[in-house]
Amino acid sequence: MQQRDIRVNDLAEVVKIEQAANRFPWSLKNFEDCLLAGHHAWLLINEQNEIVGYTVVQVIVDELHLLNICISPQFQGKGYGRHLLNKVIELADDQSASVILLEVRRSNHRAQQLYLQSGFNEISVRKGYYPAEKGREDAILMAMDLSFSFQ
Ligand SMILES: CC(C)(COP(=O)(O)OP(=O)(O)OC[C@H]1O[C@@H](n2cnc3c(N)ncnc32)[C@H](O)[C@@H]1OP(=O)(O)O)[C@@H](O)C(=O)NCCC(=O)NCCS
């Protein structure tokens, strides 16, 4: 497994995976804006040089915001999501961040399980934050408090 920064040339394939893995995917422009903004954006690549997944993280002073994490459907359930999330936690370590924050759909139990197992806690709910098939869906705001770990 290798990890490297997402480049503009990768975005067509990234968007394909994003669309295959999410009911409400990010657009190409969402990814372009993240690259322009200088967010951390990484690919996970396997030995066959296939994109297994990716993540996008924004650093705001001492907070890390996990904006996107996605594993291509064909590679899900094999530990790659946890691997990528651990890389984000390592980044937080490197940056001496005090907290990692993320939002997840209330219906996304798989991702919530991963976050809970990795040490995130639910800290609040943003009512109707996401569009949904029928109306809106709540976001669960989750945090990993690192203020005691790295200092
Ligand atoms: C959520 C996601 C990133 C997890 O990545 P993954 O590679 O499939 O997950 P892993 O194989 O690393 O499994 C990690 C943990 O996730 C949970 N998980 C994985 N597959 C699951 C499933 N089918 N049902 C319930 N929980 C599941 C488990 O807690 C698992 O830990 P365990 O195997 O020790 O029980 C991936 O499924 C994905 O990209 N989903 C679509 C995009 C998405 O929802 N992103 C998150 C937005 S907040």
CSV table of C-alpha atoms and ligand atoms in Angstrom, one decimal:
chain,number,residue,atom,x,y,z
A,1,MET,CA,0.0,0.0,0.0
A,2,GLN,CA,1.2,3.4,-0.9
A,3,GLN,CA,0.0,6.9,-0.1
A,4,ARG,CA,0.6,10.0,-2.1
A,5,ASP,CA,-1.0,13.5,-2.6
A,6,ILE,CA,-4.0,13.8,-4.9
A,7,ARG,CA,-3.0,15.6,-8.1
A,8,VAL,CA,-5.4,17.4,-10.5
A,9,ASN,CA,-4.8,14.5,-13.0
A,10,ASP,CA,-6.2,12.0,-10.5
A,11,LEU,CA,-9.5,13.8,-10.0
A,12,ALA,CA,-11.5,12.2,-12.8
A,13,GLU,CA,-10.9,8.7,-11.3
A,14,VAL,CA,-11.4,10.0,-7.7
A,15,VAL,CA,-14.8,11.5,-8.8
A,16,LYS,CA,-15.8,8.1,-10.3
A,17,ILE,CA,-15.0,6.4,-7.0
A,18,GLU,CA,-16.8,9.1,-5.1
A,19,GLN,CA,-19.9,8.6,-7.2
A,20,ALA,CA,-19.8,4.8,-6.9
A,21,ALA,CA,-19.4,5.0,-3.1
A,22,ASN,CA,-21.8,7.8,-2.1
A,23,ARG,CA,-25.5,8.6,-2.6
A,24,PHE,CA,-24.7,12.3,-2.5
A,25,PRO,CA,-21.1,12.5,-3.8
A,26,TRP,CA,-18.8,15.5,-3.9
A,27,SER,CA,-18.5,17.2,-7.3
A,28,LEU,CA,-15.3,17.6,-9.3
A,29,LYS,CA,-15.4,21.2,-8.2
A,30,ASN,CA,-15.5,20.2,-4.5
A,31,PHE,CA,-12.3,18.3,-5.0
A,32,GLU,CA,-10.7,21.1,-7.1
A,33,ASP,CA,-11.5,23.6,-4.4
A,34,CYS,CA,-9.9,21.5,-1.7
A,35,LEU,CA,-6.7,21.1,-3.8
A,36,LEU,CA,-6.7,24.9,-4.5
A,37,ALA,CA,-7.2,25.6,-0.8
A,38,GLY,CA,-4.1,23.4,0.0
A,39,HIS,CA,-6.0,20.9,2.1
A,40,HIS,CA,-4.2,17.6,2.8
A,41,ALA,CA,-5.6,15.2,0.1
A,42,TRP,CA,-4.2,11.7,-0.2
A,43,LEU,CA,-4.7,8.7,-2.3
A,44,LEU,CA,-4.2,5.1,-1.1
A,45,ILE,CA,-2.8,3.0,-3.9
A,46,ASN,CA,-2.3,-0.7,-4.1
A,47,GLU,CA,0.5,-2.8,-5.6
A,48,GLN,CA,-1.5,-2.9,-8.9
A,49,ASN,CA,-1.4,0.9,-9.0
A,50,GLU,CA,-5.2,1.1,-8.5
A,51,ILE,CA,-6.7,3.8,-6.3
A,52,VAL,CA,-8.1,2.0,-3.3
A,53,GLY,CA,-9.4,5.2,-1.6
A,54,TYR,CA,-8.7,8.7,-0.6
A,55,THR,CA,-9.1,11.3,2.2
A,56,VAL,CA,-9.3,15.1,2.4
A,57,VAL,CA,-8.3,16.8,5.6
A,58,GLN,CA,-8.4,20.5,6.5
A,59,VAL,CA,-6.2,21.9,9.2
A,60,ILE,CA,-7.5,24.9,11.0
A,61,VAL,CA,-4.9,26.0,13.6
A,62,ASP,CA,-4.8,23.1,16.0
A,63,GLU,CA,-7.9,21.3,14.7
A,64,LEU,CA,-8.1,18.7,12.0
A,65,HIS,CA,-11.3,18.5,10.0
A,66,LEU,CA,-11.8,15.2,8.2
A,67,LEU,CA,-13.8,16.4,5.2
A,68,ASN,CA,-13.9,13.2,3.2
A,69,ILE,CA,-12.7,9.6,3.6
A,70,CYS,CA,-13.7,7.0,1.0
A,71,ILE,CA,-12.8,3.5,0.0
A,72,SER,CA,-13.7,2.3,-3.5
A,73,PRO,CA,-16.7,-0.1,-3.1
A,74,GLN,CA,-14.7,-3.1,-4.5
A,75,PHE,CA,-12.1,-2.6,-1.7
A,76,GLN,CA,-14.4,-1.9,1.2
A,77,GLY,CA,-14.4,-4.1,4.3
A,78,LYS,CA,-10.7,-5.1,4.0
A,79,GLY,CA,-9.2,-2.7,6.6
A,80,TYR,CA,-8.3,0.1,4.2
A,81,GLY,CA,-10.6,2.7,5.7
A,82,ARG,CA,-9.1,2.1,9.1
A,83,HIS,CA,-5.6,2.3,7.6
A,84,LEU,CA,-6.4,5.7,6.0
A,85,LEU,CA,-8.0,7.0,9.2
A,86,ASN,CA,-4.9,6.0,11.1
A,87,LYS,CA,-2.9,8.1,8.7
A,88,VAL,CA,-5.1,11.0,9.5
A,89,ILE,CA,-4.5,10.4,13.2
A,90,GLU,CA,-0.7,10.3,12.5
A,91,LEU,CA,-1.1,13.7,10.7
A,92,ALA,CA,-2.8,15.0,13.8
A,93,ASP,CA,0.1,13.7,15.9
A,94,ASP,CA,2.6,15.4,13.6
A,95,GLN,CA,0.8,18.7,13.8
A,96,SER,CA,0.2,18.4,17.5
A,97,ALA,CA,-3.5,18.9,16.9
A,98,SER,CA,-5.8,19.1,19.9
A,99,VAL,CA,-8.8,17.5,18.1
A,100,ILE,CA,-10.0,15.8,15.0
A,101,LEU,CA,-13.6,16.7,14.0
A,102,LEU,CA,-15.9,15.2,11.4
A,103,GLU,CA,-19.5,15.0,10.4
A,104,VAL,CA,-21.2,11.8,9.4
A,105,ARG,CA,-24.8,11.0,8.2
A,106,ARG,CA,-27.0,9.5,10.9
A,107,SER,CA,-27.7,6.6,8.6
A,108,ASN,CA,-24.0,5.8,7.9
A,109,HIS,CA,-23.6,3.2,10.6
A,110,ARG,CA,-20.6,1.6,8.9
A,111,ALA,CA,-18.5,4.9,9.1
A,112,GLN,CA,-19.8,5.6,12.6
A,113,GLN,CA,-18.6,2.2,13.8
A,114,LEU,CA,-15.1,2.8,12.3
A,115,TYR,CA,-14.9,6.2,14.0
A,116,LEU,CA,-16.2,4.9,17.4
A,117,GLN,CA,-13.7,2.0,17.3
A,118,SER,CA,-10.9,4.5,16.5
A,119,GLY,CA,-11.7,6.6,19.5
A,120,PHE,CA,-14.0,9.3,18.2
A,121,ASN,CA,-17.0,10.3,20.4
A,122,GLU,CA,-20.3,11.8,19.3
A,123,ILE,CA,-20.4,15.4,20.5
A,124,SER,CA,-23.5,16.9,18.9
A,125,VAL,CA,-26.1,16.7,16.1
A,126,ARG,CA,-26.6,19.1,13.3
A,127,LYS,CA,-30.3,18.8,12.4
A,128,GLY,CA,-31.1,18.3,8.7
A,129,TYR,CA,-27.5,19.1,7.7
A,130,TYR,CA,-27.4,16.8,4.7
A,131,PRO,CA,-29.8,16.5,1.7
A,132,ALA,CA,-31.4,13.1,1.6
A,133,GLU,CA,-33.7,11.1,-0.7
A,134,LYS,CA,-36.7,12.3,1.3
A,135,GLY,CA,-36.0,15.8,2.7
A,136,ARG,CA,-33.0,16.2,4.9
A,137,GLU,CA,-30.8,14.0,7.2
A,138,ASP,CA,-29.0,14.8,10.4
A,139,ALA,CA,-25.3,15.0,10.8
A,140,ILE,CA,-23.6,13.5,13.8
A,141,LEU,CA,-20.6,15.6,14.8
A,142,MET,CA,-17.8,13.4,16.1
A,143,ALA,CA,-14.5,14.4,17.7
A,144,MET,CA,-11.3,12.7,18.8
A,145,ASP,CA,-9.8,14.7,21.7
A,146,LEU,CA,-6.1,14.6,21.4
A,147,SER,CA,-5.3,17.4,23.8
A,148,PHE,CA,-3.8,15.0,26.3
A,149,SER,CA,-2.1,12.6,23.9
A,150,PHE,CA,0.6,14.5,22.1
A,151,GLN,CA,1.7,17.3,24.5
B,1,LIG,C1,-16.8,4.1,5.8
B,1,LIG,C2,-15.6,3.5,5.0
B,1,LIG,C3,-14.5,4.6,4.8
B,1,LIG,C4,-14.9,2.4,5.8
B,1,LIG,O1,-13.8,1.8,5.1
B,1,LIG,P1,-13.7,0.2,4.9
B,1,LIG,O2,-12.4,0.0,4.3
B,1,LIG,O3,-14.9,-0.3,4.2
B,1,LIG,O4,-13.7,-0.2,6.4
B,1,LIG,P2,-12.6,-1.2,7.1
B,1,LIG,O5,-12.5,-2.5,6.4
B,1,LIG,O6,-11.3,-0.5,7.4
B,1,LIG,O7,-13.4,-1.5,8.5
B,1,LIG,C5,-13.2,-0.6,9.6
B,1,LIG,C6,-14.4,-0.7,10.5
B,1,LIG,O8,-15.5,-0.2,9.8
B,1,LIG,C7,-16.7,-0.9,10.2
B,1,LIG,N1,-17.3,-1.6,9.1
B,1,LIG,C8,-16.7,-1.9,7.9
B,1,LIG,N2,-17.5,-2.6,7.1
B,1,LIG,C9,-18.7,-2.6,7.8
B,1,LIG,C10,-20.0,-3.1,7.5
B,1,LIG,N3,-20.3,-3.7,6.4
B,1,LIG,N4,-21.0,-3.0,8.4
B,1,LIG,C11,-20.7,-2.3,9.6
B,1,LIG,N5,-19.5,-1.8,9.9
B,1,LIG,C12,-18.5,-2.0,9.0
B,1,LIG,C13,-16.3,-1.9,11.3
B,1,LIG,O9,-16.3,-1.2,12.5
B,1,LIG,C14,-14.9,-2.1,10.9
B,1,LIG,O10,-14.1,-2.6,11.9
B,1,LIG,P3,-14.0,-4.2,12.2
B,1,LIG,O11,-13.7,-4.8,10.9
B,1,LIG,O12,-12.9,-4.3,13.2
B,1,LIG,O13,-15.3,-4.5,12.7
B,1,LIG,C15,-16.0,2.9,3.6
B,1,LIG,O14,-17.0,1.9,3.8
B,1,LIG,C16,-16.5,3.9,2.6
B,1,LIG,O15,-15.8,4.5,1.9
B,1,LIG,N6,-17.9,4.2,2.6
B,1,LIG,C17,-18.5,5.1,1.7
B,1,LIG,C18,-18.0,6.5,1.9
B,1,LIG,C19,-18.3,6.9,3.4
B,1,LIG,O16,-19.3,6.6,3.9
B,1,LIG,N7,-17.4,7.7,3.9
B,1,LIG,C20,-17.5,8.2,5.3
B,1,LIG,C21,-18.2,9.5,5.3
B,1,LIG,S1,-18.3,10.2,6.9
